[in-house]
PDB file of C-alpha atoms in Angstrom:
ATOM      1  CA  GLY A   1     148.846   3.312 186.111  1.00  0.00           C
ATOM      2  CA  GLY A   2     151.034   3.578 189.270  1.00  0.00           C
ATOM      3  CA  PHE A   3     150.937   6.247 191.976  1.00  0.00           C
ATOM      4  CA  ARG A   4     152.508   9.566 190.857  1.00  0.00           C
ATOM      5  CA  LEU A   5     153.092  12.601 193.011  1.00  0.00           C
ATOM      6  CA  ARG A   6     151.833  15.810 191.314  1.00  0.00           C
ATOM      7  CA  TYR A   7     152.086  18.553 193.889  1.00  0.00           C
ATOM      8  CA  ALA A   8     153.635  18.634 197.323  1.00  0.00           C
ATOM      9  CA  PHE A   9     155.068  21.948 198.475  1.00  0.00           C
ATOM     10  CA  VAL A  10     154.905  24.474 201.275  1.00  0.00           C
ATOM     11  CA  ASN A  11     154.722  28.316 200.995  1.00  0.00           C
ATOM     12  CA  PHE A  12     156.307  30.553 203.579  1.00  0.00           C
ATOM     13  CA  GLN A  13     156.229  34.299 203.043  1.00  0.00           C
ATOM     14  CA  ASN A  14     157.803  34.631 199.534  1.00  0.00           C
ATOM     15  CA  TRP A  15     159.343  31.095 199.391  1.00  0.00           C
ATOM     16  CA  THR A  16     157.985  27.938 197.797  1.00  0.00           C
ATOM     17  CA  ILE A  17     159.749  24.640 198.541  1.00  0.00           C
ATOM     18  CA  GLY A  18     158.669  21.266 197.096  1.00  0.00           C
ATOM     19  CA  GLN A  19     157.223  19.928 193.890  1.00  0.00           C
ATOM     20  CA  ALA A  20     155.169  22.596 191.999  1.00  0.00           C
ATOM     21  CA  ASN A  21     154.843  24.123 188.539  1.00  0.00           C
ATOM     22  CA  SER A  22     158.220  25.111 187.058  1.00  0.00           C
ATOM     23  CA  SER A  23     158.971  28.787 186.807  1.00  0.00           C
ATOM     24  CA  PHE A  24     159.431  28.118 183.130  1.00  0.00           C
ATOM     25  CA  THR A  25     155.729  27.435 182.894  1.00  0.00           C
ATOM     26  CA  ASN A  26     152.740  29.701 182.349  1.00  0.00           C
ATOM     27  CA  VAL A  27     149.781  27.616 183.515  1.00  0.00           C
ATOM     28  CA  ASP A  28     147.245  30.195 182.110  1.00  0.00           C
ATOM     29  CA  VAL A  29     148.162  29.416 178.491  1.00  0.00           C
ATOM     30  CA  TRP A  30     146.795  25.923 178.481  1.00  0.00           C
ATOM     31  CA  VAL A  31     144.053  26.029 175.904  1.00  0.00           C
ATOM     32  CA  ASN A  32     140.760  24.136 176.624  1.00  0.00           C
ATOM     33  CA  ILE A  33     141.489  20.895 174.818  1.00  0.00           C
ATOM     34  CA  SER A  34     141.418  17.207 175.745  1.00  0.00           C
ATOM     35  CA  ASP A  35     144.747  16.349 174.246  1.00  0.00           C
ATOM     36  CA  PHE A  36     146.947  15.466 177.270  1.00  0.00           C
ATOM     37  CA  ASP A  37     150.177  16.582 175.570  1.00  0.00           C
ATOM     38  CA  GLY A  38     148.595  19.865 174.629  1.00  0.00           C
ATOM     39  CA  PRO A  39     149.749  22.067 171.751  1.00  0.00           C
ATOM     40  CA  PRO A  40     153.393  22.141 170.513  1.00  0.00           C
ATOM     41  CA  VAL A  41     156.069  23.460 172.894  1.00  0.00           C
ATOM     42  CA  GLY A  42     153.590  23.206 175.820  1.00  0.00           C
ATOM     43  CA  THR A  43     155.734  23.574 178.987  1.00  0.00           C
ATOM     44  CA  TRP A  44     153.379  22.392 181.768  1.00  0.00           C
ATOM     45  CA  VAL A  45     156.102  20.754 183.831  1.00  0.00           C
ATOM     46  CA  ARG A  46     156.135  20.176 187.603  1.00  0.00           C
ATOM     47  CA  ALA A  47     159.524  19.984 189.277  1.00  0.00           C
ATOM     48  CA  PRO A  48     161.035  19.781 192.826  1.00  0.00           C
ATOM     49  CA  GLN A  49     162.338  23.292 193.478  1.00  0.00           C
ATOM     50  CA  ILE A  50     163.165  26.106 195.768  1.00  0.00           C
ATOM     51  CA  LYS A  51     161.537  29.296 194.590  1.00  0.00           C
ATOM     52  CA  TYR A  52     161.536  32.955 195.658  1.00  0.00           C
ATOM     53  CA  THR A  53     158.771  35.272 194.510  1.00  0.00           C
ATOM     54  CA  LEU A  54     159.254  39.056 194.394  1.00  0.00           C
ATOM     55  CA  ASN A  55     156.027  40.937 194.084  1.00  0.00           C
ATOM     56  CA  LEU A  56     156.718  44.434 192.732  1.00  0.00           C
ATOM     57  CA  ASN A  57     153.011  45.399 192.900  1.00  0.00           C
ATOM     58  CA  GLN A  58     149.621  43.841 192.171  1.00  0.00           C
ATOM     59  CA  SER A  59     150.435  43.534 188.491  1.00  0.00           C
ATOM     60  CA  ASN A  60     154.139  42.721 188.297  1.00  0.00           C
ATOM     61  CA  GLN A  61     155.998  39.806 189.696  1.00  0.00           C
ATOM     62  CA  PHE A  62     159.475  38.101 189.414  1.00  0.00           C
ATOM     63  CA  ASN A  63     160.051  34.401 190.242  1.00  0.00           C
ATOM     64  CA  PHE A  64     163.522  32.908 190.782  1.00  0.00           C
ATOM     65  CA  SER A  65     163.973  29.141 191.304  1.00  0.00           C
ATOM     66  CA  ILE A  66     166.491  26.331 191.319  1.00  0.00           C
ATOM     67  CA  GLU A  67     164.898  23.154 190.098  1.00  0.00           C
ATOM     68  CA  ASP A  68     165.674  19.434 189.865  1.00  0.00           C
ATOM     69  CA  PRO A  69     168.078  18.884 186.970  1.00  0.00           C
ATOM     70  CA  VAL A  70     166.305  16.034 185.199  1.00  0.00           C
ATOM     71  CA  THR A  71     168.273  15.062 182.179  1.00  0.00           C
ATOM     72  CA  ASP A  72     166.597  13.427 179.220  1.00  0.00           C
ATOM     73  CA  TYR A  73     169.093  12.198 176.579  1.00  0.00           C
ATOM     74  CA  ARG A  74     170.207   8.947 174.980  1.00  0.00           C
ATOM     75  CA  THR A  75     173.570   7.837 173.805  1.00  0.00           C
ATOM     76  CA  ASN A  76     174.110   6.090 170.453  1.00  0.00           C
ATOM     77  CA  THR A  77     176.423   3.096 171.042  1.00  0.00           C
ATOM     78  CA  ILE A  78     176.879   2.694 167.299  1.00  0.00           C
ATOM     79  CA  LEU A  79     178.139   6.212 166.725  1.00  0.00           C
ATOM     80  CA  ASP A  80     179.765   6.779 170.090  1.00  0.00           C
ATOM     81  CA  THR A  81     180.860   4.108 172.492  1.00  0.00           C
ATOM     82  CA  ILE A  82     182.453   6.039 175.408  1.00  0.00           C
ATOM     83  CA  ILE A  83     179.598   8.533 176.332  1.00  0.00           C
ATOM     84  CA  SER A  84     177.347   7.406 179.109  1.00  0.00           C
ATOM     85  CA  PRO A  85     174.591   9.183 181.142  1.00  0.00           C
ATOM     86  CA  THR A  86     175.121  10.404 184.662  1.00  0.00           C
ATOM     87  CA  LYS A  87     173.132  12.439 187.200  1.00  0.00           C
ATOM     88  CA  SER A  88     173.549  16.200 187.064  1.00  0.00           C
ATOM     89  CA  PHE A  89     174.308  17.797 190.455  1.00  0.00           C
ATOM     90  CA  ILE A  90     173.894  21.438 189.486  1.00  0.00           C
ATOM     91  CA  PRO A  91     170.247  22.453 189.529  1.00  0.00           C
ATOM     92  CA  ASP A  92     168.481  24.152 186.650  1.00  0.00           C
ATOM     93  CA  VAL A  93     168.361  27.893 187.160  1.00  0.00           C
ATOM     94  CA  VAL A  94     164.950  29.250 186.100  1.00  0.00           C
ATOM     95  CA  SER A  95     163.284  32.678 186.345  1.00  0.00           C
ATOM     96  CA  ASN A  96     160.348  34.585 184.976  1.00  0.00           C
ATOM     97  CA  TYR A  97     158.767  37.955 184.844  1.00  0.00           C
ATOM     98  CA  ARG A  98     154.983  38.099 184.883  1.00  0.00           C
ATOM     99  CA  HIS A  99     152.660  41.047 184.129  1.00  0.00           C
ATOM    100  CA  GLN A 100     149.019  40.756 184.950  1.00  0.00           C
ATOM    101  CA  PHE A 101     146.521  43.239 183.477  1.00  0.00           C
ATOM    102  CA  ASP A 102     142.804  43.633 183.069  1.00  0.00           C
ATOM    103  CA  GLY A 103     141.860  40.982 180.525  1.00  0.00           C
ATOM    104  CA  GLY A 104     144.991  38.891 180.420  1.00  0.00           C
ATOM    105  CA  ASN A 105     148.637  38.322 181.266  1.00  0.00           C
ATOM    106  CA  PHE A 106     152.097  38.225 179.767  1.00  0.00           C
ATOM    107  CA  GLN A 107     155.101  36.200 180.933  1.00  0.00           C
ATOM    108  CA  VAL A 108     158.653  35.840 179.790  1.00  0.00           C
ATOM    109  CA  SER A 109     160.677  32.932 181.288  1.00  0.00           C
ATOM    110  CA  GLY A 110     164.239  31.737 180.957  1.00  0.00           C
ATOM    111  CA  VAL A 111     166.210  28.618 181.966  1.00  0.00           C
ATOM    112  CA  LEU A 112     169.884  27.725 182.214  1.00  0.00           C
ATOM    113  CA  ARG A 113     170.869  24.059 182.439  1.00  0.00           C
ATOM    114  CA  PHE A 114     174.036  22.055 183.066  1.00  0.00           C
ATOM    115  CA  ILE A 115     173.706  18.623 181.442  1.00  0.00           C
ATOM    116  CA  SER A 116     176.201  16.176 182.893  1.00  0.00           C
ATOM    117  CA  TYR A 117     177.553  13.093 181.166  1.00  0.00           C
ATOM    118  CA  LYS A 118     180.519  10.741 181.436  1.00  0.00           C
ATOM    119  CA  ASN A 119     183.264  10.619 178.754  1.00  0.00           C
ATOM    120  CA  GLY A 120     184.756   7.307 179.693  1.00  0.00           C
ATOM    121  CA  GLU A 121     185.369   7.863 183.418  1.00  0.00           C
ATOM    122  CA  GLU A 122     185.583  11.635 183.250  1.00  0.00           C
ATOM    123  CA  ARG A 123     182.518  13.658 184.216  1.00  0.00           C
ATOM    124  CA  GLN A 124     181.790  16.480 181.695  1.00  0.00           C
ATOM    125  CA  GLN A 125     179.024  18.951 181.018  1.00  0.00           C
ATOM    126  CA  THR A 126     177.233  20.565 178.170  1.00  0.00           C
ATOM    127  CA  TYR A 127     174.831  23.519 178.478  1.00  0.00           C
ATOM    128  CA  GLY A 128     171.196  24.022 177.720  1.00  0.00           C
ATOM    129  CA  TYR A 129     169.284  27.325 177.786  1.00  0.00           C
ATOM    130  CA  GLY A 130     165.950  28.653 176.534  1.00  0.00           C
ATOM    131  CA  ALA A 131     163.361  31.438 176.603  1.00  0.00           C
ATOM    132  CA  ASN A 132     159.605  31.251 176.653  1.00  0.00           C
ATOM    133  CA  PHE A 133     157.158  34.123 175.781  1.00  0.00           C
ATOM    134  CA  SER A 134     153.579  33.455 176.559  1.00  0.00           C
ATOM    135  CA  GLY A 135     150.341  35.072 177.596  1.00  0.00           C
ATOM    136  CA  THR A 136     146.542  35.407 177.241  1.00  0.00           C
ATOM    137  CA  PHE A 137     144.274  38.248 176.140  1.00  0.00           C
ATOM    138  CA  ASN A 138     140.549  38.425 176.581  1.00  0.00           C
ATOM    139  CA  VAL A 139     138.618  39.246 173.453  1.00  0.00           C
ATOM    140  CA  PHE A 140     134.942  40.485 173.428  1.00  0.00           C
ATOM    141  CA  LYS A 141     134.862  40.062 177.217  1.00  0.00           C
ATOM    142  CA  ARG A 142     134.247  36.287 177.075  1.00  0.00           C
ATOM    143  CA  ASP A 143     136.617  34.916 174.457  1.00  0.00           C
ATOM    144  CA  VAL A 144     140.298  34.257 175.132  1.00  0.00           C
ATOM    145  CA  LEU A 145     143.356  34.424 172.830  1.00  0.00           C
ATOM    146  CA  TYR A 146     146.387  32.308 173.933  1.00  0.00           C
ATOM    147  CA  TYR A 147     149.929  32.486 172.606  1.00  0.00           C
ATOM    148  CA  GLN A 148     153.317  31.003 173.253  1.00  0.00           C
ATOM    149  CA  ALA A 149     156.711  31.141 171.542  1.00  0.00           C
ATOM    150  CA  LEU A 150     159.692  29.173 172.705  1.00  0.00           C
ATOM    151  CA  ALA A 151     163.262  28.699 171.595  1.00  0.00           C
ATOM    152  CA  GLY A 152     166.315  27.105 173.219  1.00  0.00           C
ATOM    153  CA  LYS A 153     168.797  24.286 173.313  1.00  0.00           C
ATOM    154  CA  GLY A 154     168.759  21.205 175.508  1.00  0.00           C
ATOM    155  CA  ILE A 155     165.364  22.023 177.058  1.00  0.00           C
ATOM    156  CA  GLU A 156     163.198  19.387 175.496  1.00  0.00           C
ATOM    157  CA  ARG A 157     162.644  17.854 178.956  1.00  0.00           C
ATOM    158  CA  TYR A 158     160.451  20.970 179.782  1.00  0.00           C
ATOM    159  CA  LEU A 159     158.076  20.277 176.821  1.00  0.00           C
ATOM    160  CA  VAL A 160     155.178  17.981 177.663  1.00  0.00           C
ATOM    161  CA  GLY A 161     154.977  16.489 174.174  1.00  0.00           C
ATOM    162  CA  LEU A 162     158.766  15.826 173.916  1.00  0.00           C
ATOM    163  CA  GLY A 163     159.788  14.985 177.461  1.00  0.00           C
ATOM    164  CA  GLY A 164     160.793  11.333 178.020  1.00  0.00           C
ATOM    165  CA  TYR A 165     162.025  10.743 174.461  1.00  0.00           C
ATOM    166  CA  GLY A 166     165.769  11.455 175.167  1.00  0.00           C
ATOM    167  CA  LEU A 167     165.826  14.638 172.991  1.00  0.00           C
ATOM    168  CA  ASP A 168     167.694  17.011 175.325  1.00  0.00           C
ATOM    169  CA  ALA A 169     171.002  16.027 173.636  1.00  0.00           C
ATOM    170  CA  ILE A 170     172.700  13.433 171.492  1.00  0.00           C
ATOM    171  CA  SER A 171     176.209  11.971 171.626  1.00  0.00           C
ATOM    172  CA  TYR A 172     178.601  13.015 168.880  1.00  0.00           C
ATOM    173  CA  ASN A 173     182.314  12.841 168.333  1.00  0.00           C
ATOM    174  CA  ASN A 174     182.990  11.720 171.907  1.00  0.00           C
ATOM    175  CA  LYS A 175     180.942  14.489 173.478  1.00  0.00           C
ATOM    176  CA  LEU A 176     177.315  15.336 174.177  1.00  0.00           C
ATOM    177  CA  GLU A 177     175.642  18.029 172.107  1.00  0.00           C
ATOM    178  CA  ALA A 178     172.414  19.760 173.203  1.00  0.00           C
ATOM    179  CA  LEU A 179     169.653  19.816 170.525  1.00  0.00           C
ATOM    180  CA  PRO A 180     168.081  23.145 169.452  1.00  0.00           C
ATOM    181  CA  VAL A 181     164.286  23.346 169.651  1.00  0.00           C
ATOM    182  CA  TYR A 182     161.843  26.110 168.738  1.00  0.00           C
ATOM    183  CA  GLY A 183     158.189  26.562 168.050  1.00  0.00           C
ATOM    184  CA  GLY A 184     154.964  28.094 169.276  1.00  0.00           C
ATOM    185  CA  TYR A 185     151.228  28.170 168.970  1.00  0.00           C
ATOM    186  CA  LEU A 186     148.116  30.381 168.839  1.00  0.00           C
ATOM    187  CA  GLY A 187     144.901  29.367 170.432  1.00  0.00           C
ATOM    188  CA  TYR A 188     141.430  30.911 170.584  1.00  0.00           C
ATOM    189  CA  THR A 189     138.516  29.944 172.778  1.00  0.00           C
ATOM    190  CA  HIS A 190     135.004  31.203 171.774  1.00  0.00           C
ATOM    191  CA  VAL A 191     131.918  30.918 174.051  1.00  0.00           C
ATOM    192  CA  TRP A 192     128.780  30.117 172.029  1.00  0.00           C
ATOM    193  CA  SER A 193     126.144  30.032 174.746  1.00  0.00           C
ATOM    194  CA  PRO A 194     124.536  33.238 175.935  1.00  0.00           C
ATOM    195  CA  LEU A 195     125.721  34.871 179.147  1.00  0.00           C
ATOM    196  CA  GLY A 196     124.282  33.039 182.174  1.00  0.00           C
ATOM    197  CA  SER A 197     123.438  29.831 180.264  1.00  0.00           C
ATOM    198  CA  GLU A 198     124.174  26.612 182.087  1.00  0.00           C
ATOM    199  CA  LEU A 199     124.933  24.841 178.830  1.00  0.00           C
ATOM    200  CA  ASN A 200     128.383  26.564 178.694  1.00  0.00           C
ATOM    201  CA  MET A 201     129.011  25.724 175.060  1.00  0.00           C
ATOM    202  CA  ASN A 202     132.492  26.716 173.867  1.00  0.00           C
ATOM    203  CA  SER A 203     135.013  25.832 171.134  1.00  0.00           C
ATOM    204  CA  SER A 204     138.822  26.165 170.993  1.00  0.00           C
ATOM    205  CA  PHE A 205     140.886  26.445 167.886  1.00  0.00           C
ATOM    206  CA  ILE A 206     144.683  25.931 167.871  1.00  0.00           C
ATOM    207  CA  TYR A 207     147.531  26.029 165.378  1.00  0.00           C
ATOM    208  CA  GLY A 208     151.061  25.245 166.462  1.00  0.00           C
ATOM    209  CA  TYR A 209     154.536  24.302 165.126  1.00  0.00           C
ATOM    210  CA  GLN A 210     157.695  22.820 166.653  1.00  0.00           C
ATOM    211  CA  LYS A 211     161.058  21.636 165.496  1.00  0.00           C
ATOM    212  CA  VAL A 212     163.877  19.787 167.115  1.00  0.00           C
ATOM    213  CA  GLN A 213     166.917  20.422 164.882  1.00  0.00           C
ATOM    214  CA  ASN A 214     169.741  18.060 164.009  1.00  0.00           C
ATOM    215  CA  LYS A 215     172.805  20.005 162.872  1.00  0.00           C
ATOM    216  CA  LEU A 216     175.358  17.251 163.663  1.00  0.00           C
ATOM    217  CA  TYR A 217     174.614  14.285 161.389  1.00  0.00           C
ATOM    218  CA  SER A 218     174.293  15.503 157.808  1.00  0.00           C
ATOM    219  CA  GLU A 219     173.087  12.047 156.737  1.00  0.00           C
ATOM    220  CA  TYR A 220     170.023  12.329 159.021  1.00  0.00           C
ATOM    221  CA  SER A 221     167.098  14.697 158.821  1.00  0.00           C
ATOM    222  CA  ASP A 222     165.915  16.857 161.756  1.00  0.00           C
ATOM    223  CA  VAL A 223     164.820  14.779 164.790  1.00  0.00           C
ATOM    224  CA  PHE A 224     161.279  16.074 164.868  1.00  0.00           C
ATOM    225  CA  VAL A 225     159.266  18.603 162.812  1.00  0.00           C
ATOM    226  CA  GLY A 226     155.540  18.921 163.280  1.00  0.00           C
ATOM    227  CA  ASN A 227     152.462  21.072 162.703  1.00  0.00           C
ATOM    228  CA  TYR A 228     149.544  20.860 165.061  1.00  0.00           C
ATOM    229  CA  TYR A 229     145.934  21.660 164.385  1.00  0.00           C
ATOM    230  CA  SER A 230     142.988  21.206 166.769  1.00  0.00           C
ATOM    231  CA  ALA A 231     139.336  22.271 167.028  1.00  0.00           C
ATOM    232  CA  ASN A 232     136.604  21.171 169.443  1.00  0.00           C
ATOM    233  CA  LEU A 233     133.199  21.746 170.922  1.00  0.00           C
ATOM    234  CA  PHE A 234     132.438  21.291 174.591  1.00  0.00           C
ATOM    235  CA  PHE A 235     129.197  21.728 176.458  1.00  0.00           C
ATOM    236  CA  THR A 236     127.484  20.888 179.796  1.00  0.00           C
ATOM    237  CA  PRO A 237     124.115  19.255 179.197  1.00  0.00           C
ATOM    238  CA  ILE A 238     123.472  18.765 182.952  1.00  0.00           C
ATOM    239  CA  GLU A 239     125.365  19.870 186.013  1.00  0.00           C
ATOM    240  CA  HIS A 240     128.794  18.154 186.487  1.00  0.00           C
ATOM    241  CA  ILE A 241     128.549  16.355 183.120  1.00  0.00           C
ATOM    242  CA  ASN A 242     130.796  17.665 180.364  1.00  0.00           C
ATOM    243  CA  LEU A 243     130.683  16.363 176.848  1.00  0.00           C
ATOM    244  CA  GLY A 244     132.736  17.301 173.783  1.00  0.00           C
ATOM    245  CA  PHE A 245     134.097  16.524 170.315  1.00  0.00           C
ATOM    246  CA  GLU A 246     137.609  17.207 169.167  1.00  0.00           C
ATOM    247  CA  PHE A 247     139.783  16.691 166.139  1.00  0.00           C
TER     248      PHE A 247
END
């Protein structure tokens, strides 16, 4: 319930400096749902960053950024007593290519991370990396198809539904091991009301899957495996009042 800074950045020519959406994120693939965490492997993360944007033309764009290296892992003092967390000083290196076309967009993003930890008094690192394929496509002029597929290792901090749970890595055999994660989703938004209607009745349907793998401890199952289903109905009975049902 406390104050939280969401956006604070400046743009100068092709540069963005401050807290803004990560270059690993495609904000257009957020499906119209009320679930704050969104569908599986949703990557709507804001981060302090320095970003350079290269516009090739009106349809094609590259973004390159270095971003705050927030680490999100926990150590197990029962299995490993000498590993301890520490701040990473090497920023995350993130980039994306985005193609905008009539009726949608496509984006491919990549990230490389250096996750620091202490092995006794010695500072060491493990690596994280990942790729994100996402986009939208207009159907029948008013409906929208959304898609995203993601895979990587040690990038759970970029996932809205998994960030904050210490899943970037786990300590094992006196070192830190990044955890693999993969998944994706398909979403579809259909507009029920006629064109020009103020009721704006629409529904969104989503199916998604994500898995955080555990290949280290044979006696334990995978850290997280989940399927996601959602359907809703939203409408605007009077101006500025939106109502909806979702499950």
